[in-house]
Amino acid sequence: MVGWIKLLLLALYLSAMLALPDSQKCSKGFNLKKGKCIDQDECEENYPEDMGLCGKNAYCVNTIGNFYCMCEKGFQTSEGSTNFTAESSLTCKAVCSIDETNHCGNGTCHIGTSGPYCACQDGFTNYGNKATRCTALDCDAFKDTWDLKENVAIAHNLLTQLKRKCEDLTKGEDPEDFDDPDLLWRLLLVIDQLLLTGALNENRKVSKFLDLVESALNLIGPFIDAGRIRRSYAHTELDLLNHKGAMPPQGVAILSTKPVTLNITLETVSGDPSLYPGFASVSLLSYANLETFTDGFFSGINPQANESFVINSKVVTVSVTNTNTSHLEEPVILTFSHLTRGNGRLHLCVFWNASNGNGSWSADGCTAVESNSEFTVCSCNHLSTFAVLMALYDVEATFELQVATWVGLSLSLICLLICILTFSLIRSIQSPRTTIHLHLCISLFVAALIFLVGISRTENQNACAVIAGLLHYFFLAAFCWMCLEGVQLFRMVILVFNTNFRTLYMMTGGYGVPAAIVAISALINPKGYGTQRYCWLNVDFIWSFLGPVCVIIAINIFFFLITAWKLAQKFSSLNPDLNTLQKIK
Ligand SMILES: *[C@@H]1O[C@H](CO)[C@@H](O)[C@H](O)[C@H]1NC(C)=O
Ligand SMILES: *[C@@H]1O[C@H](CO)[C@@H](O)[C@H](O)[C@H]1NC(C)=O
Ligand SMILES: *[C@@H]1O[C@H](CO)[C@@H](O)[C@H](O)[C@H]1NC(C)=O
Ligand SMILES: *[C@@H]1O[C@H](CO)[C@@H](O)[C@H](O)[C@H]1NC(C)=O
Ligand SMILES: *[C@@H]1O[C@H](CO)[C@@H](O)[C@H](O)[C@H]1NC(C)=O
Ligand SMILES: *[C@@H]1O[C@H](CO)[C@@H](O)[C@H](O)[C@H]1NC(C)=O
Ligand SMILES: *[C@@H]1O[C@H](CO)[C@@H](O)[C@H](O)[C@H]1NC(C)=O
């Protein structure tokens, strides 16, 4: 029995002696050969049944002590990697890619009968070209929230159509009749109509309008085949540049409309190359009269107390395919022609900030790099709608100047009063000529008095307009009486007898003519009376004063020359007598 047990122990010992070195020295993935552990080539060993280790479309790669699987070219795992371990139970599938660099963006790639295509998420589209990436498209701008039905029916119809197309596109449905070549022209026509009918009478509406224009251009742009489109209507002018192709465009684009030129890099137009959707377009749209609807909305600028602004260029919208335009790496350069020559005036480049209240002009991110009286060059680091403002400064009347005005005018008033009293009270000097002097003095006196009291009474617009009208009247009357002086002098020299005016004619000339001029002016343009700063005529209406004054001065010069000529003749007819007198002596 003991012998059996000893034999069993010996056998166990021997088998342990034989088995141990192997399991101690070589770990998994290694084999013992000639007393050494060497790497086990799993790939080689399994080679014929390779498919069993890594599956289809993949090959096995041996490493020291291990191995991994690698997808063949053009294939990848569902996790997007190309190598994986056999334990992960991943398999290699053909890579779905629309081309080498582009992926589907906000969409998923599928392989269809005619190759890979992108199926876009809701709210994204590839504009009907399924082999391009999906980009965002916002249809909010096409909601008819202004109720254009009543105002501009044609705008309402277009909006409805654009909204339907936009929704078709973002829901992955094929838009019908989208290659309607008229769509762009109809858009321009609608813009034209909206500008013409004055439907944009609030800044809120202007903001919506500009949003609509940009969205519509972005929606229509990808469907335009032409490379360059320039078109002008009565109130709009468009320059559009269009690029289609696999690679994003490069270089610089110069777009121009009559009042504005745009210098923009094509990289800015197409945006991030990894997001390039296969097309890029840029448009410059200038509006003939949008500056009148947007003048005065300057709350985004914070002007100083003595500063005010006026828009001094046409308004333009720059619209590009790139949607990330709030901080451009390369600024856009816009060259604006001025509406009025701004000699030495400060010019400010501004953009329409729709998120500032209901919309206002703002200068952030835009600078004037060059400016003269004819044009201003603006550089802006974001896109939208731009214009140039001209700063106007109230020339602050200095105290000395005011005192001088007061003292001067008061002295004149006293002198004129003395003259008036003299001419009207002293009987011995009364004559038609002194009557004219008297009325000239009265007109000047009243004009100066009104000027002194009322020139800056701008609080009440109506009162201010009346003051401006009275000043207009009395200054014109003064000039008319001066004219009568000239005529009277002429008559005294030419018609030696019966030199006197009839009083009625005199009054008509001195007071009636200016009354007629003021009445006609006020009928034609009542708004021309009274400005923001002074109760006087508006700058663009000033010729209703300067015009008559020029005519009166011309008449006076005419009478003066004739009088001087007649006098010269009289003197020369006297001279010979003097000569003969001297000879006689
Ligand atoms: C795949 O390869 C990369 C480098 O080529 C390596 O860093 C990674 O660990 C590998 N993954 C697997 C699962 O082997
Ligand atoms: C669209 O794609 C971008 C980048 O791929 C991503 O950041 C964003 O969340 C996506 N948007 C949606 C709605 O899926
Ligand atoms: C456009 O702008 C760039 C950069 O400011 C400038 O170098 C280039 O000369 C400009 N081109 C034209 C035609 O103005
Ligand atoms: C406007 O006012 C500011 C300070 O109130 C002053 O510094 C500036 O010179 C003024 N500008 C003009 C043109 O009067
Ligand atoms: C937009 O562009 C700027 C500068 O070009 C970049 O820094 C930023 O990441 C971009 N934003 C998005 C959402 O792509
Ligand atoms: C637009 O105005 C809002 C509100 O004042 C402001 O927060 C925003 O920064 C402005 N936008 C730009 C681009 O300056
Ligand atoms: C915006 O416009 C609406 C309607 O015209 C008005 O009620 C509101 O006060 C405006 N908001 C601002 C900040 O001006």
XYZ file of C-alpha atoms and ligand atoms in Angstrom:
683
model
C 0.000 0.000 0.000
C 2.806 2.419 1.029
C 4.580 1.490 -2.204
C 1.487 2.566 -4.214
C 1.266 5.908 -2.463
C 4.978 6.546 -3.031
C 4.551 5.730 -6.698
C 1.596 8.127 -7.011
C 3.524 10.994 -5.324
C 6.451 10.374 -7.634
C 4.168 10.482 -10.652
C 2.556 13.780 -9.409
C 5.993 15.260 -8.734
C 7.240 14.265 -12.127
C 4.201 15.599 -13.936
C 4.426 18.868 -11.929
C 8.122 19.105 -12.816
C 7.266 18.712 -16.481
C 4.248 21.043 -16.560
C 5.444 23.997 -14.373
C 8.194 25.589 -16.478
C 5.779 26.055 -19.383
C 3.001 27.763 -17.429
C 5.455 29.853 -15.338
C 7.598 31.225 -18.130
C 5.190 31.945 -21.003
C 2.087 34.104 -20.596
C -0.885 34.257 -22.944
C 0.098 35.068 -26.503
C 3.510 33.454 -26.157
C 4.641 29.897 -26.908
C 7.566 27.981 -25.425
C 10.000 26.919 -28.018
C 13.279 25.291 -27.171
C 12.845 26.372 -23.546
C 12.042 30.026 -24.519
C 8.716 31.928 -24.705
C 8.284 33.465 -28.104
C 5.430 35.566 -29.516
C 2.528 33.609 -30.820
C 1.438 34.941 -34.233
C -2.324 34.683 -33.860
C -2.862 36.129 -37.340
C -0.571 33.569 -38.969
C -2.004 30.653 -37.060
C -5.551 31.622 -37.889
C -4.690 32.829 -41.353
C -6.934 30.607 -43.355
C -9.741 31.296 -40.937
C -8.695 34.950 -40.648
C -12.294 35.940 -41.197
C -13.159 34.198 -37.998
C -10.890 36.525 -35.983
C -11.627 39.965 -37.503
C -14.665 39.478 -39.686
C -15.299 40.715 -43.195
C -13.379 43.600 -44.819
C -10.763 43.589 -42.088
C -7.340 42.096 -41.622
C -5.468 40.982 -38.590
C -2.344 42.779 -37.302
C -0.042 40.874 -34.984
C 1.631 42.635 -32.060
C 4.023 41.300 -29.428
C 1.861 39.180 -27.221
C -1.387 40.260 -28.881
C -3.094 41.259 -32.147
C -5.744 43.658 -33.369
C -8.000 44.063 -36.367
C -7.813 46.741 -39.016
C -10.518 47.683 -41.471
C -9.580 47.654 -45.093
C -9.320 50.961 -46.949
C -12.722 52.572 -47.489
C -14.204 50.761 -44.536
C -14.657 51.639 -40.899
C -16.427 50.380 -37.821
C -19.776 51.691 -36.765
C -17.834 53.732 -34.156
C -15.891 55.446 -36.894
C -12.507 53.848 -36.041
C -10.390 51.760 -38.393
C -8.733 49.415 -35.841
C -10.465 47.406 -33.176
C -9.935 44.345 -31.022
C -11.526 41.063 -31.894
C -13.296 40.955 -28.528
C -15.193 44.194 -29.238
C -17.357 42.316 -31.765
C -17.236 45.322 -34.122
C -17.354 44.800 -37.862
C -16.105 46.875 -40.775
C -18.610 48.579 -43.054
C -18.060 50.668 -46.173
C -17.430 54.324 -45.246
C -20.364 56.501 -46.246
C -18.894 59.790 -47.433
C -20.062 62.229 -50.044
C -16.448 63.001 -50.911
C -13.030 63.022 -49.331
C -13.379 66.033 -47.085
C -17.088 66.596 -46.670
C -19.314 64.775 -44.338
C -23.005 65.241 -44.143
C -22.955 68.037 -41.550
C -26.263 68.017 -39.727
C -27.438 64.914 -41.509
C -26.637 61.238 -41.820
C -24.951 59.509 -44.701
C -26.646 56.680 -46.521
C -25.669 54.626 -49.495
C -28.346 54.632 -52.132
C -28.582 53.126 -55.566
C -26.719 56.085 -57.082
C -24.064 56.289 -54.374
C -23.818 57.925 -50.964
C -26.203 60.731 -50.068
C -27.030 62.865 -47.043
C -30.354 62.732 -45.285
C -30.710 66.014 -43.430
C -32.129 66.566 -39.977
C -35.217 68.696 -39.566
C -34.344 72.357 -39.964
C -31.352 71.575 -42.203
C -31.106 71.175 -45.941
C -28.768 70.476 -48.815
C -30.937 72.483 -51.223
C -32.068 69.470 -53.202
C -28.514 68.409 -54.077
C -28.355 65.257 -51.942
C -24.653 64.704 -52.478
C -23.802 67.815 -50.428
C -23.675 68.452 -46.727
C -26.666 69.643 -44.737
C -26.697 73.229 -43.498
C -29.141 75.135 -41.344
C -32.001 77.008 -42.968
C -34.246 79.241 -40.902
C -37.744 79.811 -42.262
C -38.859 82.293 -39.589
C -38.142 85.323 -41.736
C -40.836 84.298 -44.209
C -43.645 84.479 -41.703
C -45.923 87.271 -42.792
C -46.047 89.066 -39.479
C -46.614 92.549 -40.885
C -49.858 91.596 -42.502
C -48.705 92.626 -45.928
C -51.912 91.319 -47.436
C -53.435 94.751 -47.142
C -50.358 96.763 -47.892
C -48.462 94.974 -50.599
C -50.275 91.984 -52.003
C -47.380 90.983 -54.254
C -45.087 90.812 -51.217
C -47.561 88.631 -49.376
C -47.754 86.175 -52.277
C -43.991 85.906 -52.608
C -43.609 85.435 -48.875
C -46.113 82.590 -48.885
C -44.273 80.923 -51.745
C -40.853 81.320 -50.142
C -42.163 80.014 -46.841
C -43.582 76.894 -48.491
C -40.349 76.225 -50.340
C -38.289 76.807 -47.233
C -40.401 74.361 -45.271
C -40.255 71.778 -48.056
C -36.484 72.043 -48.059
C -36.041 71.729 -44.306
C -38.377 68.746 -44.138
C -36.361 66.888 -46.729
C -39.047 67.090 -49.375
C -38.113 68.038 -52.873
C -39.239 71.580 -53.445
C -41.463 71.978 -56.466
C -40.721 74.470 -59.204
C -37.724 75.830 -57.396
C -35.723 76.520 -60.473
C -38.259 79.221 -61.202
C -35.769 81.651 -62.765
C -38.076 84.550 -61.984
C -37.827 84.136 -58.256
C -34.903 86.516 -57.885
C -36.555 89.127 -60.092
C -39.752 88.789 -58.157
C -37.868 89.231 -54.907
C -36.268 92.417 -56.224
C -39.648 93.639 -57.386
C -41.127 93.056 -53.958
C -38.223 94.859 -52.289
C -38.850 97.674 -54.723
C -42.545 97.772 -53.877
C -41.927 97.756 -50.140
C -39.539 100.685 -50.506
C -41.921 102.510 -52.807
C -45.089 102.180 -50.749
C -43.455 103.339 -47.554
C -44.524 100.156 -45.741
C -41.272 100.426 -43.746
C -42.355 103.307 -41.566
C -41.058 101.832 -38.281
C -37.625 100.577 -37.297
C -39.191 97.257 -36.275
C -40.438 96.808 -39.834
C -37.067 97.785 -41.247
C -35.443 95.061 -39.121
C -37.923 92.494 -40.399
C -37.508 93.667 -43.939
C -33.706 93.325 -43.801
C -34.016 89.909 -42.198
C -36.370 88.891 -44.980
C -34.014 90.154 -47.681
C -31.030 88.255 -46.267
C -32.969 85.052 -45.730
C -34.544 85.198 -49.177
C -31.171 85.755 -50.851
C -29.742 82.807 -48.924
C -32.685 80.631 -49.897
C -32.604 81.542 -53.572
C -28.812 81.762 -53.961
C -28.077 77.998 -54.241
C -30.602 77.657 -57.062
C -29.083 80.361 -59.240
C -27.037 78.993 -62.108
C -25.532 82.212 -63.413
C -22.102 83.156 -62.083
C -22.757 86.887 -61.943
C -25.993 88.821 -61.873
C -26.308 92.588 -61.926
C -29.702 94.111 -62.018
C -31.263 97.402 -61.066
C -34.810 98.454 -60.435
C -36.199 101.848 -59.495
C -35.337 101.486 -55.810
C -32.873 98.613 -55.673
C -29.636 97.628 -57.308
C -28.176 94.128 -57.015
C -24.750 92.689 -57.748
C -24.552 88.949 -57.088
C -21.588 86.606 -57.457
C -22.151 82.877 -57.434
C -19.680 79.984 -57.161
C -20.396 76.292 -57.511
C -17.881 73.498 -57.258
C -16.317 70.864 -55.077
C -13.639 73.183 -53.705
C -14.348 76.411 -51.807
C -13.523 79.544 -53.854
C -10.444 81.609 -53.040
C -9.309 85.147 -53.699
C -11.017 88.505 -53.554
C -14.379 89.548 -54.951
C -15.216 93.123 -55.889
C -18.925 93.820 -56.132
C -20.330 97.182 -56.994
C -23.529 99.121 -57.251
C -23.636 102.795 -58.167
C -23.389 104.177 -54.641
C -21.271 101.455 -52.964
C -18.374 99.116 -53.745
C -17.639 95.973 -51.748
C -14.243 94.282 -51.381
C -14.610 90.879 -49.713
C -12.464 87.740 -49.618
C -14.096 84.606 -50.999
C -13.003 82.751 -47.872
C -15.339 85.046 -45.964
C -18.086 84.313 -48.463
C -17.863 80.530 -48.201
C -16.871 80.279 -44.538
C -15.134 77.390 -42.775
C -13.807 75.052 -45.527
C -14.786 71.984 -43.485
C -18.381 73.211 -43.561
C -18.388 74.225 -47.230
C -21.712 73.114 -48.723
C -20.646 72.977 -52.378
C -21.693 76.482 -53.348
C -21.051 80.028 -52.210
C -22.694 83.263 -53.195
C -22.319 86.875 -52.170
C -24.686 89.707 -52.964
C -24.518 93.435 -52.566
C -27.906 95.082 -52.573
C -28.299 98.853 -52.372
C -31.573 100.571 -51.633
C -32.480 103.886 -53.212
C -34.429 105.352 -50.304
C -33.975 103.218 -47.210
C -31.887 105.983 -45.621
C -35.019 108.100 -45.287
C -36.829 105.380 -43.318
C -33.875 104.673 -41.053
C -32.703 108.234 -40.391
C -32.966 109.108 -36.727
C -32.570 105.598 -35.275
C -29.234 106.289 -33.677
C -29.739 104.938 -30.170
C -26.902 102.450 -30.721
C -24.333 105.215 -31.115
C -24.617 107.280 -27.924
C -23.928 110.678 -29.447
C -22.410 113.443 -27.351
C -24.611 116.317 -26.325
C -23.417 118.671 -29.054
C -23.404 115.928 -31.694
C -26.155 114.831 -34.026
C -26.114 112.570 -37.054
C -27.558 112.365 -40.494
C -27.223 109.436 -42.923
C -24.948 110.489 -45.724
C -24.920 107.430 -47.979
C -27.226 104.868 -49.476
C -28.008 101.834 -47.326
C -26.644 98.462 -48.516
C -27.035 94.855 -47.465
C -24.180 92.384 -47.865
C -25.367 88.797 -47.797
C -23.132 85.710 -48.012
C -23.583 81.942 -47.855
C -21.383 81.739 -44.758
C -23.645 81.869 -41.724
C -20.920 82.543 -39.180
C -20.446 86.231 -39.988
C -20.525 87.860 -36.585
C -16.728 87.906 -36.201
C -14.927 87.810 -39.522
C -11.223 87.048 -39.571
C -10.731 89.220 -42.642
C -12.802 92.446 -42.536
C -14.986 93.483 -45.456
C -14.215 96.795 -47.126
C -17.077 98.979 -48.308
C -16.632 102.232 -50.203
C -19.629 104.558 -49.934
C -20.264 107.655 -52.038
C -21.653 110.504 -49.977
C -25.100 111.897 -50.639
C -23.955 115.432 -49.811
C -20.402 116.678 -49.779
C -19.212 116.460 -46.211
C -16.420 118.980 -46.235
C -14.270 118.311 -43.210
C -17.118 116.584 -41.426
C -16.603 113.456 -39.333
C -18.006 110.360 -41.010
C -19.009 107.240 -39.134
C -19.449 103.724 -40.527
C -22.490 102.007 -39.071
C -24.544 98.856 -39.405
C -28.175 98.085 -38.636
C -28.340 96.251 -35.301
C -31.777 94.616 -35.285
C -31.350 93.344 -31.736
C -30.923 96.817 -30.268
C -34.502 97.553 -29.243
C -36.513 97.349 -32.422
C -33.464 98.130 -34.528
C -31.026 101.013 -34.736
C -27.753 102.048 -36.301
C -24.677 101.061 -34.369
C -20.981 101.565 -34.960
C -19.468 98.543 -33.162
C -17.023 96.629 -35.319
C -17.052 99.145 -38.169
C -14.419 101.798 -38.684
C -13.874 104.452 -41.295
C -10.410 103.777 -42.703
C -10.497 106.655 -45.156
C -12.841 109.566 -45.648
C -12.946 112.698 -47.745
C -15.729 114.980 -48.863
C -16.788 112.607 -51.663
C -16.628 109.131 -50.137
C -15.888 107.060 -47.041
C -14.148 103.667 -46.936
C -15.468 101.418 -44.181
C -13.942 98.280 -42.736
C -16.301 96.010 -40.815
C -15.589 92.753 -39.002
C -19.117 91.409 -39.344
C -21.839 91.412 -41.933
C -25.306 92.854 -42.289
C -26.678 96.126 -43.546
C -24.444 99.169 -43.625
C -24.457 102.920 -44.133
C -22.340 105.975 -43.433
C -23.393 108.666 -41.014
C -22.242 112.238 -41.038
C -21.792 113.866 -37.653
C -23.126 117.357 -37.255
C -21.956 119.518 -34.401
C -23.879 122.337 -32.856
C -21.493 125.213 -33.063
C -21.834 126.310 -29.496
C -22.452 130.033 -29.537
C -19.806 131.453 -27.286
C -20.798 133.933 -24.643
C -18.817 136.727 -26.328
C -20.542 136.128 -29.634
C -23.939 136.215 -27.976
C -23.107 139.441 -26.153
C -21.840 140.975 -29.389
C -25.075 139.998 -31.134
C -27.185 141.452 -28.359
C -25.251 144.706 -28.093
C -25.060 145.144 -31.875
C -28.717 144.449 -32.434
C -29.790 146.655 -29.521
C -27.725 149.557 -30.855
C -29.236 149.079 -34.307
C -32.697 149.008 -32.798
C -32.049 152.323 -30.991
C -30.649 153.968 -34.130
C -33.502 152.679 -36.251
C -35.986 153.976 -33.674
C -34.386 157.423 -33.796
C -34.587 157.365 -37.607
C -38.207 156.283 -37.526
C -39.090 159.082 -35.108
C -37.163 161.639 -37.160
C -38.713 160.659 -40.487
C -42.233 160.447 -39.158
C -42.328 163.421 -36.784
C -40.293 166.197 -38.390
C -42.666 167.638 -40.974
C -40.172 169.872 -42.750
C -38.181 166.993 -44.231
C -41.138 164.904 -45.298
C -41.105 163.790 -48.916
C -41.650 160.563 -50.829
C -37.968 159.763 -50.291
C -38.243 160.052 -46.524
C -41.367 157.879 -46.669
C -39.254 155.163 -48.261
C -36.506 155.707 -45.662
C -39.128 155.448 -42.959
C -40.528 152.141 -44.182
C -37.074 150.692 -44.733
C -36.251 151.572 -41.132
C -39.538 150.123 -39.870
C -38.957 146.810 -41.718
C -35.404 146.526 -40.420
C -36.525 147.482 -36.913
C -39.259 144.847 -36.771
C -36.995 142.185 -38.344
C -34.208 142.884 -35.838
C -36.635 142.886 -32.945
C -38.149 139.523 -33.954
C -34.676 138.128 -34.512
C -33.542 139.240 -31.071
C -36.585 137.828 -29.301
C -37.529 134.779 -31.322
C -34.655 133.274 -33.356
C -34.027 130.452 -30.868
C -37.576 129.862 -29.614
C -37.624 126.304 -30.949
C -39.658 124.751 -28.122
C -42.958 125.097 -29.942
C -42.697 124.071 -33.591
C -45.728 126.037 -34.766
C -44.678 129.219 -33.006
C -41.194 128.698 -34.404
C -42.584 128.373 -37.922
C -44.560 131.599 -37.482
C -41.436 133.404 -36.238
C -39.488 132.091 -39.217
C -42.277 133.294 -41.532
C -42.301 136.771 -39.980
C -38.495 137.024 -40.238
C -38.697 135.914 -43.855
C -41.330 138.581 -44.497
C -39.662 141.546 -42.789
C -36.171 140.875 -44.152
C -37.645 140.579 -47.649
C -39.617 143.804 -47.021
C -36.404 145.587 -46.022
C -34.788 144.481 -49.278
C -37.861 145.592 -51.251
C -37.721 149.052 -49.694
C -34.029 149.251 -50.541
C -34.981 148.446 -54.085
C -37.559 151.231 -54.019
C -34.831 153.595 -52.796
C -32.824 152.728 -55.856
C -35.774 153.171 -58.170
C -36.638 156.488 -56.557
C -33.062 157.760 -57.016
C -33.200 156.671 -60.626
C -36.452 158.543 -61.207
C -35.042 161.694 -59.606
C -32.076 161.679 -61.939
C -33.881 160.651 -65.112
C -37.321 162.213 -64.787
C -36.527 165.632 -63.481
C -40.213 166.445 -63.040
C -42.971 164.393 -61.540
C -40.478 162.205 -59.749
C -42.762 160.983 -57.042
C -44.138 157.495 -56.627
C -47.795 157.041 -55.973
C -48.048 155.936 -52.318
C -50.190 152.952 -53.265
C -47.558 151.644 -55.692
C -44.910 152.194 -53.063
C -46.802 150.210 -50.427
C -47.540 147.417 -52.887
C -43.853 147.186 -53.815
C -42.567 147.427 -50.267
C -45.031 145.275 -48.376
C -47.152 143.452 -50.978
C -44.352 141.749 -52.926
C -42.721 140.128 -49.854
C -46.199 139.123 -48.588
C -46.841 137.331 -51.898
C -43.447 135.582 -51.794
C -43.941 134.389 -48.206
C -47.510 133.248 -48.910
C -46.465 131.209 -51.937
C -43.462 129.736 -50.082
C -45.605 128.759 -47.108
C -48.187 127.155 -49.390
C -45.578 125.159 -51.298
C -43.575 124.003 -48.293
C -44.888 124.882 -44.837
C -42.297 122.503 -43.325
C -39.558 124.757 -44.682
C -40.199 127.202 -41.832
C -38.409 126.503 -38.573
C -35.478 124.129 -38.008
C -34.362 122.100 -35.012
C -31.979 124.786 -33.922
C -33.271 128.119 -35.215
C -36.552 129.680 -36.197
C -35.432 130.390 -39.697
C -35.766 128.710 -43.091
C -34.572 125.144 -43.635
C -31.295 124.847 -45.483
C -32.923 123.263 -48.527
C -35.583 125.979 -48.550
C -33.290 128.942 -48.074
C -33.592 129.929 -51.753
C -37.094 131.210 -51.130
C -35.233 133.987 -49.311
C -31.953 134.150 -51.224
C -33.719 133.983 -54.617
C -35.803 137.168 -54.196
C -32.846 138.897 -52.508
C -30.630 138.145 -55.507
C -33.291 139.464 -57.882
C -33.651 142.672 -55.845
C -29.887 143.182 -55.741
C -29.717 142.629 -59.488
C -32.467 145.209 -60.069
C -30.691 147.688 -57.794
C -27.394 147.205 -59.613
C -29.191 147.723 -62.893
C -30.757 151.014 -61.720
C -27.473 152.126 -60.143
C -25.559 151.590 -63.393
C -28.166 153.459 -65.448
C -28.253 156.299 -62.917
C -24.471 156.523 -62.846
C -24.352 156.499 -66.630
C -26.966 159.277 -66.884
C -25.139 161.348 -64.285
C -21.866 160.889 -66.134
C -23.574 162.105 -69.323
C -24.896 165.174 -67.484
C -21.465 165.994 -66.090
C -19.760 165.596 -69.452
C -22.318 167.959 -71.007
C -21.409 170.446 -68.263
C -17.643 170.105 -68.723
C -17.356 171.769 -72.187
C -18.987 174.863 -70.684
C -16.345 174.897 -67.996
C -13.620 174.640 -70.632
C -15.032 177.529 -72.632
C -15.377 179.543 -69.451
C -11.688 178.975 -68.709
C -10.724 180.016 -72.283
C -12.721 183.193 -71.959
C -10.839 184.018 -68.783
C -5.715 52.021 -33.247
O -4.519 52.659 -33.727
C -4.112 53.806 -32.989
C -2.860 54.365 -33.641
O -2.685 53.892 -34.899
C -3.820 53.369 -31.541
O -3.457 54.529 -30.790
C -5.049 52.739 -30.956
O -4.764 52.277 -29.664
C -5.520 51.585 -31.797
N -6.759 51.038 -31.282
C -6.919 49.744 -31.072
C -8.265 49.346 -30.606
O -6.021 48.980 -31.234
C -25.357 70.581 -36.270
O -23.982 70.277 -36.416
C -23.110 70.974 -35.530
C -21.690 70.613 -35.902
O -21.608 69.362 -36.433
C -23.464 70.597 -34.097
O -22.642 71.320 -33.199
C -24.915 70.944 -33.830
O -25.292 70.535 -32.533
C -25.822 70.262 -34.859
N -27.170 70.733 -34.634
C -28.195 69.908 -34.479
C -29.539 70.539 -34.283
O -28.056 68.715 -34.510
C -9.377 94.751 -51.502
O -8.894 94.747 -50.154
C -7.582 94.226 -49.994
C -7.263 94.173 -48.527
O -7.610 95.359 -47.896
C -6.604 95.087 -50.782
O -5.316 94.551 -50.666
C -7.028 95.116 -52.234
O -6.180 95.976 -52.960
C -8.473 95.592 -52.363
N -8.866 95.476 -53.762
C -9.455 96.477 -54.406
C -9.773 96.260 -55.831
O -9.737 97.512 -53.858
C -18.617 118.532 -28.130
O -18.628 118.480 -26.704
C -17.498 117.850 -26.140
C -17.661 117.776 -24.654
O -18.938 118.142 -24.259
C -16.245 118.652 -26.516
O -15.098 118.002 -26.007
C -16.145 118.725 -28.014
O -15.042 119.543 -28.372
C -17.403 119.321 -28.599
N -17.267 119.285 -30.032
C -17.554 120.333 -30.808
C -17.297 120.165 -32.263
O -17.995 121.359 -30.344
C -17.126 81.575 -36.322
O -15.952 82.137 -36.841
C -14.988 82.494 -35.865
C -13.826 83.178 -36.548
O -13.749 82.891 -37.873
C -14.545 81.210 -35.135
O -13.619 81.552 -34.140
C -15.772 80.578 -34.517
O -15.416 79.362 -33.911
C -16.823 80.303 -35.551
N -18.038 79.840 -34.894
C -18.687 78.741 -35.315
C -19.931 78.383 -34.555
O -18.310 78.068 -36.256
C -26.702 95.006 -30.917
O -27.354 95.626 -29.839
C -27.425 94.811 -28.677
C -28.268 95.551 -27.642
O -27.791 96.836 -27.451
C -26.015 94.517 -28.178
O -26.081 93.686 -27.052
C -25.248 93.819 -29.283
O -23.915 93.612 -28.884
C -25.268 94.645 -30.550
N -24.677 93.879 -31.619
C -23.477 94.142 -32.107
C -22.987 93.265 -33.201
O -22.830 95.083 -31.716
C -40.705 98.196 -30.321
O -41.872 98.444 -31.085
C -43.065 98.182 -30.386
C -44.224 98.363 -31.350
O -43.952 99.342 -32.275
C -43.170 99.109 -29.184
O -44.357 98.830 -28.471
C -41.966 98.881 -28.294
O -41.986 99.789 -27.220
C -40.672 99.056 -29.073
N -39.559 98.682 -28.241
C -38.469 99.435 -28.108
C -37.417 98.915 -27.219
O -38.344 100.486 -28.696
